[in-house]
PDB file of C-alpha atoms in Angstrom:
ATOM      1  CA  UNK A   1      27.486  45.869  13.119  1.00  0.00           C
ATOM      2  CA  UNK A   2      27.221  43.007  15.162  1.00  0.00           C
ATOM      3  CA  UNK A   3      26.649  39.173  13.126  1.00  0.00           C
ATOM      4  CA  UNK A   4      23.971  37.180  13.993  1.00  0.00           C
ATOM      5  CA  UNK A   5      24.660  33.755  14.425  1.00  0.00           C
ATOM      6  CA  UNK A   6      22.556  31.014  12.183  1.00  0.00           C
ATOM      7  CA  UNK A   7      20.313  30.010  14.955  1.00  0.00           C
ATOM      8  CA  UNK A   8      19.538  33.698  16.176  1.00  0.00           C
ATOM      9  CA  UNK A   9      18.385  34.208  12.525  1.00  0.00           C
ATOM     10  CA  UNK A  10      16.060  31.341  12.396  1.00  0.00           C
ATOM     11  CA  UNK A  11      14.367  32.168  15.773  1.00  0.00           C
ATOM     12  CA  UNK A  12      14.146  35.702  14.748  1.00  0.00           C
ATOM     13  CA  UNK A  13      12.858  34.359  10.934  1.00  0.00           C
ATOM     14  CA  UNK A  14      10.218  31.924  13.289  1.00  0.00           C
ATOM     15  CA  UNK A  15       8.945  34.543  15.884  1.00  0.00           C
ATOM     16  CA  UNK A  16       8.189  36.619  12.709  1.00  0.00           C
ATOM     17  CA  UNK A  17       6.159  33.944  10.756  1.00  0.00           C
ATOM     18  CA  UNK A  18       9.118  33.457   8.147  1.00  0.00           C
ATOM     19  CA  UNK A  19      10.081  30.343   7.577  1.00  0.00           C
ATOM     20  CA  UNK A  20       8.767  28.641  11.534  1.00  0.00           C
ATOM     21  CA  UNK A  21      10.214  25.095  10.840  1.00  0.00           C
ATOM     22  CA  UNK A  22       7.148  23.868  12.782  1.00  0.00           C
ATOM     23  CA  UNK A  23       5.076  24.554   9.748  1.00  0.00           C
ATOM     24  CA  UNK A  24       7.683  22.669   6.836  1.00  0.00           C
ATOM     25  CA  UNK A  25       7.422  18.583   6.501  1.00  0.00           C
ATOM     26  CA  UNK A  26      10.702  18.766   4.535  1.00  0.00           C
ATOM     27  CA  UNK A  27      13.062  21.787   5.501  1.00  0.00           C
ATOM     28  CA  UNK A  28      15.381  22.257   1.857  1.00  0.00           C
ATOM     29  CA  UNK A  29      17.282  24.827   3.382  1.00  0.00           C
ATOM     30  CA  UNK A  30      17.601  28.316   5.343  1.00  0.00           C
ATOM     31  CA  UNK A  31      17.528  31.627   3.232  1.00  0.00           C
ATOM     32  CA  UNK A  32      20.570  34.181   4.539  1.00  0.00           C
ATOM     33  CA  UNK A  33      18.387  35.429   6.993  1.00  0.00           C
ATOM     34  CA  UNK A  34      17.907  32.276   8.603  1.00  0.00           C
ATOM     35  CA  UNK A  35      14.368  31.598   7.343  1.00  0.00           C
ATOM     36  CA  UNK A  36      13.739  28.032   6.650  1.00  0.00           C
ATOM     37  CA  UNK A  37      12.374  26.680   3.219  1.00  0.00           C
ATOM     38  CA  UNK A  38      10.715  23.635   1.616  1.00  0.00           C
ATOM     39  CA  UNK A  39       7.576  21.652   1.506  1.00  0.00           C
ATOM     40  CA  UNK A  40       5.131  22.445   3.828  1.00  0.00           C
ATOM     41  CA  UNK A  41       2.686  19.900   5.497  1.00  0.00           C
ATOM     42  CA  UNK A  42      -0.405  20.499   3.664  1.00  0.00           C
ATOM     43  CA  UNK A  43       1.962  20.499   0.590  1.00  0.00           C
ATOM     44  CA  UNK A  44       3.371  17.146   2.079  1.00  0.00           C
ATOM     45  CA  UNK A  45      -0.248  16.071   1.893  1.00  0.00           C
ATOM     46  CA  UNK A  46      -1.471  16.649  -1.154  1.00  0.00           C
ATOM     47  CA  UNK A  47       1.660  15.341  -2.607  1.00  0.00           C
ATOM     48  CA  UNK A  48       0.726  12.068  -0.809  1.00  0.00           C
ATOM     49  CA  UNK A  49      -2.953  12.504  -1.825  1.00  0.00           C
ATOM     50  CA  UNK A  50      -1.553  12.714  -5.462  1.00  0.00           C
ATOM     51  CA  UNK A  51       0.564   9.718  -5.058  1.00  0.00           C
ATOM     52  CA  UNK A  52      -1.950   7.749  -3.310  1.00  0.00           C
ATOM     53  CA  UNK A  53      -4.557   8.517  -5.959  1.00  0.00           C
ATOM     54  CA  UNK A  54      -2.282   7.374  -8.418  1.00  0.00           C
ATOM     55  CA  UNK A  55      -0.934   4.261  -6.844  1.00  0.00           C
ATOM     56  CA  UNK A  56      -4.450   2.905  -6.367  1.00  0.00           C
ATOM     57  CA  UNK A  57      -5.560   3.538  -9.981  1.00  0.00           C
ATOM     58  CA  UNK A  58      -2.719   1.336 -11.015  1.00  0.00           C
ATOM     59  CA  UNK A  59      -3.733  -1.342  -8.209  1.00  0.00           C
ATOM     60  CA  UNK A  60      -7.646  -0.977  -8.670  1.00  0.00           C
ATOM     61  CA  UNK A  61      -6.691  -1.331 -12.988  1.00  0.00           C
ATOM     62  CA  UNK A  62      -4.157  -4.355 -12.981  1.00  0.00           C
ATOM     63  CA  UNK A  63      -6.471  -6.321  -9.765  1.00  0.00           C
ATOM     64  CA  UNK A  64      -9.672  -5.635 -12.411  1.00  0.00           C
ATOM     65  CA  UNK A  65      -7.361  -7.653 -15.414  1.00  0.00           C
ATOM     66  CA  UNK A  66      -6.368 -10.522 -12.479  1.00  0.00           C
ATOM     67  CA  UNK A  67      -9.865 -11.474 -11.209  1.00  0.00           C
ATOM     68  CA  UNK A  68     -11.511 -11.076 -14.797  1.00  0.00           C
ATOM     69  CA  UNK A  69      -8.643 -13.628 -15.373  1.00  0.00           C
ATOM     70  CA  UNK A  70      -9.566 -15.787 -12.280  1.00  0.00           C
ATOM     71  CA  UNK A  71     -12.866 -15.249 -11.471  1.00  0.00           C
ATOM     72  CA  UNK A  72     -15.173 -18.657 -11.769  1.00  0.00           C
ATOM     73  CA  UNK A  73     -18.021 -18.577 -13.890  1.00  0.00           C
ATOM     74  CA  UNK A  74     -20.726 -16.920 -12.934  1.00  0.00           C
ATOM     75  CA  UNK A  75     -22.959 -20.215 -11.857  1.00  0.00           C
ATOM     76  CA  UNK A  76     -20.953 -20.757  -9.323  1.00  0.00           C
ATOM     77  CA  UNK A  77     -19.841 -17.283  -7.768  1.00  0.00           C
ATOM     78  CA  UNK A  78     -22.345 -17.522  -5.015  1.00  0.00           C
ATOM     79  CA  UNK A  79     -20.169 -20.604  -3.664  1.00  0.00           C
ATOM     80  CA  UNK A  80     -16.936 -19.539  -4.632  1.00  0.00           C
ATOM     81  CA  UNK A  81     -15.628 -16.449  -6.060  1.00  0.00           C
ATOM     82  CA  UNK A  82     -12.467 -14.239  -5.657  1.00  0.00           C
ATOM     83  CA  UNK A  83     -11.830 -10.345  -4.878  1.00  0.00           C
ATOM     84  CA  UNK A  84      -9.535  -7.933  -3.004  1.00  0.00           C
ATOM     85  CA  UNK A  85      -9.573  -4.558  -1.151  1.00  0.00           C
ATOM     86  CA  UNK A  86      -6.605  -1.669  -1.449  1.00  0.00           C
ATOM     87  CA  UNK A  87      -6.114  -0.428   1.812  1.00  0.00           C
ATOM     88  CA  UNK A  88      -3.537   2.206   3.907  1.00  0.00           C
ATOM     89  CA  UNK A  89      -0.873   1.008   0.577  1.00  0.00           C
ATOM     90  CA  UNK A  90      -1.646  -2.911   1.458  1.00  0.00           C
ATOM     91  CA  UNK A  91      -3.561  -4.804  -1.321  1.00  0.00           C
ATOM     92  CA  UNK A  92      -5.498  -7.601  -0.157  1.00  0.00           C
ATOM     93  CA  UNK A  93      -6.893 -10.714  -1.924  1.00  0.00           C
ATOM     94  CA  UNK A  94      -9.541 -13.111  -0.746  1.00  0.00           C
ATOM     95  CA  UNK A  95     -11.498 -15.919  -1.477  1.00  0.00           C
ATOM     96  CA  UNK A  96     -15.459 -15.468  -1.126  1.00  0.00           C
ATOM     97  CA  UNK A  97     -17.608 -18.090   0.381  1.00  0.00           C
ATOM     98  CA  UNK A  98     -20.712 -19.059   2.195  1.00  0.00           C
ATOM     99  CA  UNK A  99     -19.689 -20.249   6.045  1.00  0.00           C
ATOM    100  CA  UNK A 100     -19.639 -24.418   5.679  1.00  0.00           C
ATOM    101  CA  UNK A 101     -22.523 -24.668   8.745  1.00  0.00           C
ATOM    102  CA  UNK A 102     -24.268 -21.183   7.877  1.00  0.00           C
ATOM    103  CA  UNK A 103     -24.562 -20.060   3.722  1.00  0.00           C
ATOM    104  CA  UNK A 104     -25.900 -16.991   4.658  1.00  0.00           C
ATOM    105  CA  UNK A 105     -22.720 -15.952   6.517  1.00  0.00           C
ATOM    106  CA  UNK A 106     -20.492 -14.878   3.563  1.00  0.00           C
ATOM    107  CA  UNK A 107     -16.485 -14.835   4.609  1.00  0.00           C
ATOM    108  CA  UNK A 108     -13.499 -13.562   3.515  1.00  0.00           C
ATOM    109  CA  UNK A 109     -10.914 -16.047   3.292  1.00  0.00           C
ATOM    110  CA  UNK A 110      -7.373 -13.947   2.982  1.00  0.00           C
ATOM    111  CA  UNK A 111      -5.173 -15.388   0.490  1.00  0.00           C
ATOM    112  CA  UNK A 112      -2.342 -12.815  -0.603  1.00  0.00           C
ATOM    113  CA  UNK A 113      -1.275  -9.460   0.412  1.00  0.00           C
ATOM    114  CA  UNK A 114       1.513  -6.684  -0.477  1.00  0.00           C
ATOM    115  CA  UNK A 115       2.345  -3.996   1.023  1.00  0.00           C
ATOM    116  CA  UNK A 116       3.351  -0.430  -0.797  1.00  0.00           C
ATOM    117  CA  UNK A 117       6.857   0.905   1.179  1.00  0.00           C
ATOM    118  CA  UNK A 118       6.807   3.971  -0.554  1.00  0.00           C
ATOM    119  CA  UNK A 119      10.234   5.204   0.768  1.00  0.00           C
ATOM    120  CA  UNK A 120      11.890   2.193  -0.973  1.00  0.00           C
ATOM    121  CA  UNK A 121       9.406   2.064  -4.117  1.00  0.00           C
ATOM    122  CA  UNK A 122       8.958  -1.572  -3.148  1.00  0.00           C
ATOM    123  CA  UNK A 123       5.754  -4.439  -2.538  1.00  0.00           C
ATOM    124  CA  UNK A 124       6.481  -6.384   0.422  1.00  0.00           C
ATOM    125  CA  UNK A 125       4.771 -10.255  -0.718  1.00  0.00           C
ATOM    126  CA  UNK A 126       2.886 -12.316   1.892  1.00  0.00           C
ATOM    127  CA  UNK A 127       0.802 -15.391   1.729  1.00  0.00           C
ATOM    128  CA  UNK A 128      -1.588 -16.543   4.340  1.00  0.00           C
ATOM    129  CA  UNK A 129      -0.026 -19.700   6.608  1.00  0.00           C
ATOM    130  CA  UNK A 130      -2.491 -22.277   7.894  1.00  0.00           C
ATOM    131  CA  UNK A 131      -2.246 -20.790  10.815  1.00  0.00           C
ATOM    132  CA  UNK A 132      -3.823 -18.115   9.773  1.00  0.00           C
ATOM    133  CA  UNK A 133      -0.867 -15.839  10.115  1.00  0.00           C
ATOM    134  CA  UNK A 134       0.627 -13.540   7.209  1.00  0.00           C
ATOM    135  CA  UNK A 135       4.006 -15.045   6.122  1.00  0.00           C
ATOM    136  CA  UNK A 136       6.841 -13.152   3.744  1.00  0.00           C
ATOM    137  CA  UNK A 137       6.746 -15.179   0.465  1.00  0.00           C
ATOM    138  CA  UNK A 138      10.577 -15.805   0.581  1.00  0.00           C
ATOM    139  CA  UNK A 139      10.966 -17.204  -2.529  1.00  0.00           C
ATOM    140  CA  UNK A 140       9.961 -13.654  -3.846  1.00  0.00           C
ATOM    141  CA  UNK A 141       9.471 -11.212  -0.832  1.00  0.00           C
ATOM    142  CA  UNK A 142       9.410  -8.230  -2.544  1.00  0.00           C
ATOM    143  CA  UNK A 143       8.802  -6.934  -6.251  1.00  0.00           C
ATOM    144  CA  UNK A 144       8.885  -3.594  -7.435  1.00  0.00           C
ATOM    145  CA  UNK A 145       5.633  -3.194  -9.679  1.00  0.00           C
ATOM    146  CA  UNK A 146       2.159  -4.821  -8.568  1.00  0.00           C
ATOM    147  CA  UNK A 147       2.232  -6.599 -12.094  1.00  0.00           C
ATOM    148  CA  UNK A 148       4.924  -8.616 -10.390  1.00  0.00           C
ATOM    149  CA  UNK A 149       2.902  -9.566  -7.655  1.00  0.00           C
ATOM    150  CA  UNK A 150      -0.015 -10.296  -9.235  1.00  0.00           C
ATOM    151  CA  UNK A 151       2.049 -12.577 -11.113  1.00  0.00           C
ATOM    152  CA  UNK A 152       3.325 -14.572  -8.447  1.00  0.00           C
ATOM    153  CA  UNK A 153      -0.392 -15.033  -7.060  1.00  0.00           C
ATOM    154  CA  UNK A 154      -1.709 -16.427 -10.282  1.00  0.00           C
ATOM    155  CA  UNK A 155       0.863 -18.873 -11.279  1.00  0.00           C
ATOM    156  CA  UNK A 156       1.159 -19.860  -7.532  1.00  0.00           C
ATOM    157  CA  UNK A 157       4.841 -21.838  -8.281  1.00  0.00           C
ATOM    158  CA  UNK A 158       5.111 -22.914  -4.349  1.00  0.00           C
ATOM    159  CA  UNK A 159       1.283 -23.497  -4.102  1.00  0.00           C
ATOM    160  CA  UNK A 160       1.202 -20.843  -0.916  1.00  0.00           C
ATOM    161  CA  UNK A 161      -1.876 -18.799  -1.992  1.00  0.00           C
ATOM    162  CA  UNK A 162      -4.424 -21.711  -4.064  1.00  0.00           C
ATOM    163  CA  UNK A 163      -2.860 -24.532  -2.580  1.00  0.00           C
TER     164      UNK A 163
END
């Protein structure tokens, strides 16, 4: 009987609907017949779903504690106030106010922003420059929890986010 070579196997194992590597997002391995194993792309995405999910319950939960902290009082929230999206793993905080020539024009002022590299498990730190471009916060440019960040933003050591 003749032996197959490894990649024979697999294209045989592919044209047959077992184990196509086209359909895996992370091959694990090949079985002896040279069908490939692992995590498949809808399993890929759900996994990310899952982790997603749970990343921005821990943002939206720790960003609630931070602006009840910093928040203004309510008299003057209409002229000043404080808040932040979660967005594609980047948290985002911004100051809230009425445009100086136009109060009904409400803007966004950016002040602070990380950004979730989930293959490192690490928030990249930036503060907004006056030139209105994001800088890495080098005296801290990353943490690894959000707590950390949010830390940095409130006590503000270098005066890069309140001034």
């Amino acid at each position: 009987m003749r032996k197959r070579n490894k990649e024979t196997s697999r294209k045989m194992a592919g044209s047959l609907g077992l184990g196509n590597e086209e359909q895996f997002s992370f091959i694990a391995g090949y079985t002896s017949g040279g069908a490939a194993y692992g995590i498949t792309h809808e399993e890929m995405d759900t996994l990310n779903k899952h982790h997603h999910d749970l990343l921005f319950s821990s943002v939206d939960r720790q960003m609630k504690k931070f602006l009840e902290k910093r928040r203004p009082v309510e008299e003057i929230r209409s002229q000043l106030d404080i808040g932040y999206t979660f967005q594609d793993n980047t948290v985002e905080i911004f100051e809230i106010r009425p445009q100086w020539d136009d109060k009904k024009v409400i803007r966004h002022h950016p002040i602070a922003k990380a950004r979730y590299i989930m293959s490192k498990g690490i928030w990249k730190v930036y503060w907004m420059r006056a030139s209105l471009k994001w800088a890495s916060y080098e005296p801290h440019p990353e943490v690894k929890e959000i707590e950390q960040f949010i830390k940095l933003v409130d006590e503000d050591a270098f005066g890069c986010f309140f001034g």
